[in-house]
Tab-separated table of C-alpha atoms in Angstrom:
chain	number	residue	atom	x	y	z
A	1	MET	CA	27.417	-9.665	3.655
A	2	SER	CA	23.891	-10.452	4.873
A	3	SER	CA	24.738	-9.275	8.413
A	4	GLN	CA	26.047	-6.037	6.963
A	5	LEU	CA	22.717	-5.544	5.214
A	6	LYS	CA	20.895	-6.022	8.500
A	7	SER	CA	23.071	-3.647	10.472
A	8	ASN	CA	23.026	-0.888	7.887
A	9	ALA	CA	19.340	-0.969	7.048
A	10	LYS	CA	17.050	1.520	8.773
A	11	GLY	CA	13.857	-0.204	7.697
A	12	ALA	CA	12.209	-2.415	5.143
A	13	GLY	CA	12.400	0.298	2.482
A	14	SER	CA	16.181	0.553	2.693
A	15	LEU	CA	16.520	-3.235	2.669
A	16	VAL	CA	14.396	-3.465	-0.461
A	17	ALA	CA	16.515	-0.803	-2.165
A	18	GLN	CA	19.771	-2.552	-1.232
A	19	VAL	CA	18.644	-5.973	-2.416
A	20	ARG	CA	17.142	-4.539	-5.585
A	21	GLU	CA	20.305	-2.653	-6.476
A	22	ARG	CA	22.503	-5.663	-5.723
A	23	LEU	CA	20.434	-7.916	-7.967
A	24	ARG	CA	20.288	-5.235	-10.644
A	25	SER	CA	24.079	-4.918	-10.583
A	26	GLU	CA	24.472	-8.674	-10.861
A	27	ILE	CA	22.104	-8.819	-13.830
A	28	LEU	CA	23.566	-5.824	-15.673
A	29	GLY	CA	27.094	-6.998	-14.802
A	30	GLY	CA	26.494	-10.304	-16.546
A	31	GLN	CA	26.430	-12.604	-13.542
A	32	TYR	CA	22.945	-13.560	-14.733
A	33	ALA	CA	22.429	-13.590	-18.493
A	34	PRO	CA	19.108	-13.174	-20.316
A	35	GLY	CA	17.175	-16.407	-19.958
A	36	ASP	CA	18.893	-17.414	-16.708
A	37	ARG	CA	16.769	-18.279	-13.701
A	38	LEU	CA	17.540	-16.377	-10.522
A	39	PRO	CA	17.925	-18.297	-7.256
A	40	SER	CA	14.637	-19.232	-5.612
A	41	GLU	CA	12.895	-16.860	-3.228
A	42	ILE	CA	14.055	-18.945	-0.277
A	43	GLU	CA	17.641	-18.961	-1.543
A	44	LEU	CA	17.560	-15.184	-1.998
A	45	THR	CA	16.289	-14.649	1.548
A	46	GLU	CA	19.159	-16.728	2.882
A	47	THR	CA	21.771	-15.070	0.671
A	48	HIS	CA	20.714	-11.519	1.554
A	49	GLY	CA	19.570	-12.167	5.115
A	50	VAL	CA	16.171	-10.539	4.662
A	51	SER	CA	12.519	-11.562	4.752
A	52	ARG	CA	10.564	-12.988	1.845
A	53	THR	CA	8.536	-9.769	1.736
A	54	VAL	CA	11.707	-7.757	1.066
A	55	ILE	CA	12.734	-10.165	-1.691
A	56	ARG	CA	9.298	-9.947	-3.309
A	57	GLU	CA	9.333	-6.135	-3.290
A	58	ALA	CA	12.859	-6.076	-4.706
A	59	VAL	CA	11.838	-8.463	-7.482
A	60	THR	CA	8.772	-6.313	-8.152
A	61	GLY	CA	11.116	-3.360	-8.685
A	62	LEU	CA	13.197	-5.396	-11.121
A	63	ARG	CA	10.023	-6.316	-12.987
A	64	TYR	CA	9.137	-2.620	-13.321
A	65	ASP	CA	12.620	-2.069	-14.744
A	66	GLY	CA	12.010	-4.789	-17.336
A	67	LEU	CA	14.929	-6.863	-16.054
A	68	VAL	CA	13.090	-9.986	-14.905
A	69	GLU	CA	9.820	-11.825	-15.275
A	70	VAL	CA	8.140	-14.193	-12.836
A	71	ARG	CA	6.810	-17.377	-14.392
A	72	GLN	CA	4.271	-19.106	-12.206
A	73	GLY	CA	5.634	-22.405	-10.943
A	74	ALA	CA	8.946	-21.945	-12.750
A	75	GLY	CA	10.752	-19.076	-11.023
A	76	ILE	CA	12.260	-15.667	-11.756
A	77	PHE	CA	13.943	-15.293	-15.146
A	78	VAL	CA	16.249	-12.600	-16.477
A	79	LEU	CA	15.086	-10.615	-19.501
A	80	LYS	CA	17.121	-8.787	-22.091
A	81	PRO	CA	17.304	-5.132	-20.954
A	82	ASN	CA	15.087	-2.889	-23.056
A	83	THR	CA	16.059	0.513	-24.401
A	84	PRO	CA	13.830	3.106	-22.699
A	85	GLN	CA	11.053	4.314	-24.989
A	86	PRO	CA	9.735	7.873	-25.264
A	87	LEU	CA	6.714	8.672	-23.115
A	88	SER	CA	4.546	9.148	-26.206
A	89	SER	CA	5.165	5.569	-27.344
A	90	ARG	CA	4.556	4.152	-23.858
A	91	LEU	CA	1.246	5.980	-23.469
A	92	ASP	CA	-0.515	4.141	-26.266
A	93	THR	CA	-4.219	3.389	-26.181
A	94	ALA	CA	-3.743	-0.376	-26.190
A	95	ARG	CA	-1.634	-0.194	-23.037
A	96	ILE	CA	-4.148	2.050	-21.294
A	97	SER	CA	-7.008	-0.250	-22.246
A	98	SER	CA	-5.112	-3.137	-20.688
A	99	ASP	CA	-4.531	-1.107	-17.522
A	100	LEU	CA	-8.237	-0.299	-17.358
A	101	GLU	CA	-9.058	-3.996	-17.586
A	102	VAL	CA	-6.809	-4.725	-14.633
A	103	LEU	CA	-8.312	-1.812	-12.677
A	104	GLU	CA	-11.825	-3.142	-13.291
A	105	VAL	CA	-10.870	-6.563	-11.957
A	106	ARG	CA	-8.907	-5.090	-9.042
A	107	THR	CA	-11.770	-2.915	-7.848
A	108	PRO	CA	-14.156	-5.519	-6.371
A	109	LEU	CA	-11.249	-7.627	-5.085
A	110	GLU	CA	-9.516	-4.765	-3.323
A	111	ILE	CA	-12.743	-3.383	-1.902
A	112	GLU	CA	-13.236	-6.795	-0.310
A	113	ALA	CA	-9.568	-6.855	0.762
A	114	ALA	CA	-9.884	-3.485	2.491
A	115	GLY	CA	-12.949	-4.650	4.396
A	116	LEU	CA	-11.308	-7.901	5.453
A	117	ALA	CA	-8.123	-6.075	6.446
A	118	ALA	CA	-10.156	-3.850	8.753
A	119	LEU	CA	-11.526	-6.963	10.446
A	120	ARG	CA	-8.514	-9.257	10.426
A	121	ARG	CA	-5.308	-7.190	10.502
A	122	SER	CA	-2.793	-7.931	13.219
A	123	PRO	CA	-0.893	-5.127	15.016
A	124	ALA	CA	2.212	-5.976	12.967
A	125	GLN	CA	0.249	-5.860	9.709
A	126	GLU	CA	-1.301	-2.536	10.693
A	127	GLU	CA	2.175	-1.113	11.328
A	128	ALA	CA	3.346	-2.424	7.945
A	129	ILE	CA	0.450	-0.645	6.222
A	130	PHE	CA	1.315	2.664	7.912
A	131	GLU	CA	4.991	2.205	7.055
A	132	CYS	CA	4.154	1.687	3.380
A	133	HIS	CA	1.911	4.762	3.445
A	134	ALA	CA	4.800	6.794	4.860
A	135	ARG	CA	7.051	5.518	2.080
A	136	VAL	CA	4.630	6.881	-0.522
A	137	LEU	CA	4.816	10.330	1.082
A	138	LYS	CA	8.599	10.090	1.212
A	139	CYS	CA	8.675	9.449	-2.529
A	140	ILE	CA	6.377	12.415	-3.154
A	141	ASP	CA	8.554	14.736	-1.077
A	142	ALA	CA	11.635	13.496	-2.939
A	143	ASN	CA	9.878	14.005	-6.314
A	144	GLU	CA	10.281	10.306	-7.108
A	145	SER	CA	7.870	7.848	-8.685
A	146	ILE	CA	5.412	6.446	-6.167
A	147	ARG	CA	4.580	3.402	-8.241
A	148	GLU	CA	6.657	0.851	-6.342
A	149	ALA	CA	5.681	2.262	-2.940
A	150	ASP	CA	2.047	2.392	-4.040
A	151	LEU	CA	2.084	-1.308	-4.961
A	152	ALA	CA	3.785	-2.152	-1.659
A	153	LEU	CA	0.951	-0.402	0.194
A	154	HIS	CA	-1.731	-2.315	-1.679
A	155	MET	CA	0.215	-5.525	-1.078
A	156	ALA	CA	0.379	-4.767	2.655
A	157	ILE	CA	-3.402	-4.291	2.726
A	158	ALA	CA	-3.850	-7.562	0.837
A	159	ALA	CA	-1.548	-9.311	3.310
A	160	ALA	CA	-3.662	-8.010	6.194
A	161	THR	CA	-6.634	-10.022	4.902
A	162	ASN	CA	-4.672	-13.134	5.876
A	163	ASN	CA	-5.937	-14.716	2.672
A	164	PRO	CA	-2.908	-15.325	0.403
A	165	LEU	CA	-4.987	-15.285	-2.777
A	166	PHE	CA	-5.380	-11.500	-2.595
A	167	MET	CA	-1.601	-11.066	-2.593
A	168	GLN	CA	-1.164	-13.634	-5.350
A	169	PHE	CA	-3.494	-11.668	-7.604
A	170	LEU	CA	-1.579	-8.427	-7.122
A	171	GLU	CA	1.758	-10.202	-7.599
A	172	SER	CA	0.619	-11.799	-10.848
A	173	HIS	CA	-0.567	-8.439	-12.230
A	174	SER	CA	2.010	-6.158	-10.627
A	175	ALA	CA	3.320	-4.829	-13.965
A	176	SER	CA	-0.040	-3.142	-14.625
A	177	ALA	CA	-1.642	-3.193	-11.179
A	178	ILE	CA	-0.493	0.345	-10.324
A	179	PRO	CA	-0.626	2.293	-13.599
A	180	GLN	CA	-1.675	5.692	-12.280
A	181	SER	CA	1.769	7.284	-12.210
A	182	LYS	CA	1.648	7.429	-16.014
A	183	VAL	CA	-1.465	9.623	-16.096
A	184	VAL	CA	0.598	12.807	-15.839
A	185	ALA	CA	3.748	13.132	-17.929
A	186	ASP	CA	7.014	13.216	-15.993
A	187	ASP	CA	7.916	16.646	-17.395
A	188	HIS	CA	4.814	18.249	-15.807
A	189	GLY	CA	6.330	18.504	-12.352
A	190	ALA	CA	3.689	20.537	-10.506
A	191	ASP	CA	0.827	18.515	-11.960
A	192	GLN	CA	2.611	15.260	-11.147
A	193	THR	CA	3.160	16.270	-7.531
A	194	ALA	CA	-0.470	17.349	-7.121
A	195	TYR	CA	-1.620	14.085	-8.633
A	196	ARG	CA	0.566	12.032	-6.320
A	197	ARG	CA	-0.718	13.926	-3.289
A	198	LEU	CA	-4.276	13.180	-4.377
A	199	ILE	CA	-3.419	9.473	-4.469
A	200	HIS	CA	-1.795	9.765	-1.038
A	201	LYS	CA	-4.926	11.405	0.377
A	202	GLU	CA	-7.126	8.634	-1.033
A	203	HIS	CA	-4.797	6.020	0.453
A	204	GLN	CA	-4.966	7.755	3.835
A	205	ALA	CA	-8.745	7.405	3.987
A	206	VAL	CA	-8.364	3.662	3.363
A	207	ILE	CA	-5.706	3.008	5.955
A	208	VAL	CA	-7.352	5.114	8.681
A	209	ALA	CA	-10.528	3.096	8.226
A	210	ILE	CA	-8.553	-0.146	8.392
A	211	SER	CA	-6.772	1.049	11.530
A	212	ASP	CA	-10.112	1.951	13.111
A	213	GLY	CA	-11.453	-1.522	12.285
A	214	ASP	CA	-14.246	0.133	10.294
A	215	GLU	CA	-15.076	-2.416	7.592
A	216	LYS	CA	-17.741	-0.289	5.906
A	217	ALA	CA	-15.561	2.836	5.737
A	218	ALA	CA	-12.567	0.840	4.484
A	219	ARG	CA	-14.610	-0.614	1.645
A	220	ALA	CA	-16.037	2.788	0.743
A	221	ALA	CA	-12.632	4.483	0.745
A	222	MET	CA	-11.048	1.786	-1.418
A	223	GLN	CA	-13.981	1.957	-3.821
A	224	GLN	CA	-13.585	5.729	-4.124
A	225	HIS	CA	-9.846	5.355	-4.736
A	226	LEU	CA	-10.108	2.692	-7.447
A	227	ARG	CA	-13.202	4.101	-9.109
A	228	GLY	CA	-11.376	7.429	-9.247
A	229	SER	CA	-8.427	5.707	-10.893
A	230	GLN	CA	-10.723	4.321	-13.564
A	231	VAL	CA	-12.264	7.731	-14.215
A	232	ARG	CA	-8.841	9.367	-14.500
A	233	TYR	CA	-7.635	6.704	-16.919
A	234	ARG	CA	-10.720	6.974	-19.092
A	235	ASP	CA	-10.193	10.736	-19.238
A	236	LEU	CA	-6.648	10.101	-20.472
A	237	LEU	CA	-7.877	7.584	-23.029
A	238	ARG	CA	-10.345	10.129	-24.429
A	239	GLU	CA	-7.642	12.790	-24.526
A	240	LEU	CA	-5.285	10.555	-26.494
A	241	ARG	CA	-8.077	9.753	-28.949
A	242	GLY	CA	-9.004	13.410	-29.311
A	243	VAL	CA	-12.496	13.001	-27.847
A	244	SER	CA	-13.800	16.023	-25.953
A	245	ALA	CA	-15.799	15.713	-22.745
A	246	SER	CA	-18.531	18.050	-24.018
């Protein structure tokens, strides 16, 4: 089965989707019950015949779906599937405040990561960053959520620092690390698309600077991107609380 995955896949994105859907089917089909621990990351790479990066991205997708949680030092555990909640209940001020806290911590770390990536990235890591950027655009063109692809891009930049602690931070906060797709409601199609393209443009400035090896420009572009995310989230927080900008 693993060889079939390899032969059919056209890239890392398709491999991630295949592994994610296979694990999702196994969880929802009852092969893994709530509370069960999934096989280790190494075991999953052997079972599915893919890299550890693919497994991590697939697990990240399952975390977004509320199907698993990663417990540091213990493994990946299956959660009881949640009934989807209305957008109004998900967009509560407590959740947004928490997202803002993560954004504030991310900002100095990812500014440093962007600068280090510009200095340290290997050719393979640079290609991975561009591939992730292309995946974001593909999601936009398909009118799909960019959240998972967005996180993968930031993870690729973190990996290019060649300091594993940057990736570990994003992995440990992945559930709230990329909150921006919730700023515009899903039923506002044109606004959502425009918002996603703005994010894509900000990303592009970061990755071009990294590709050019321009540490200063990479830091500046990442700062603009994450500071902008904070501003947009604070605007949403004020709107939900009925506070005008005047």
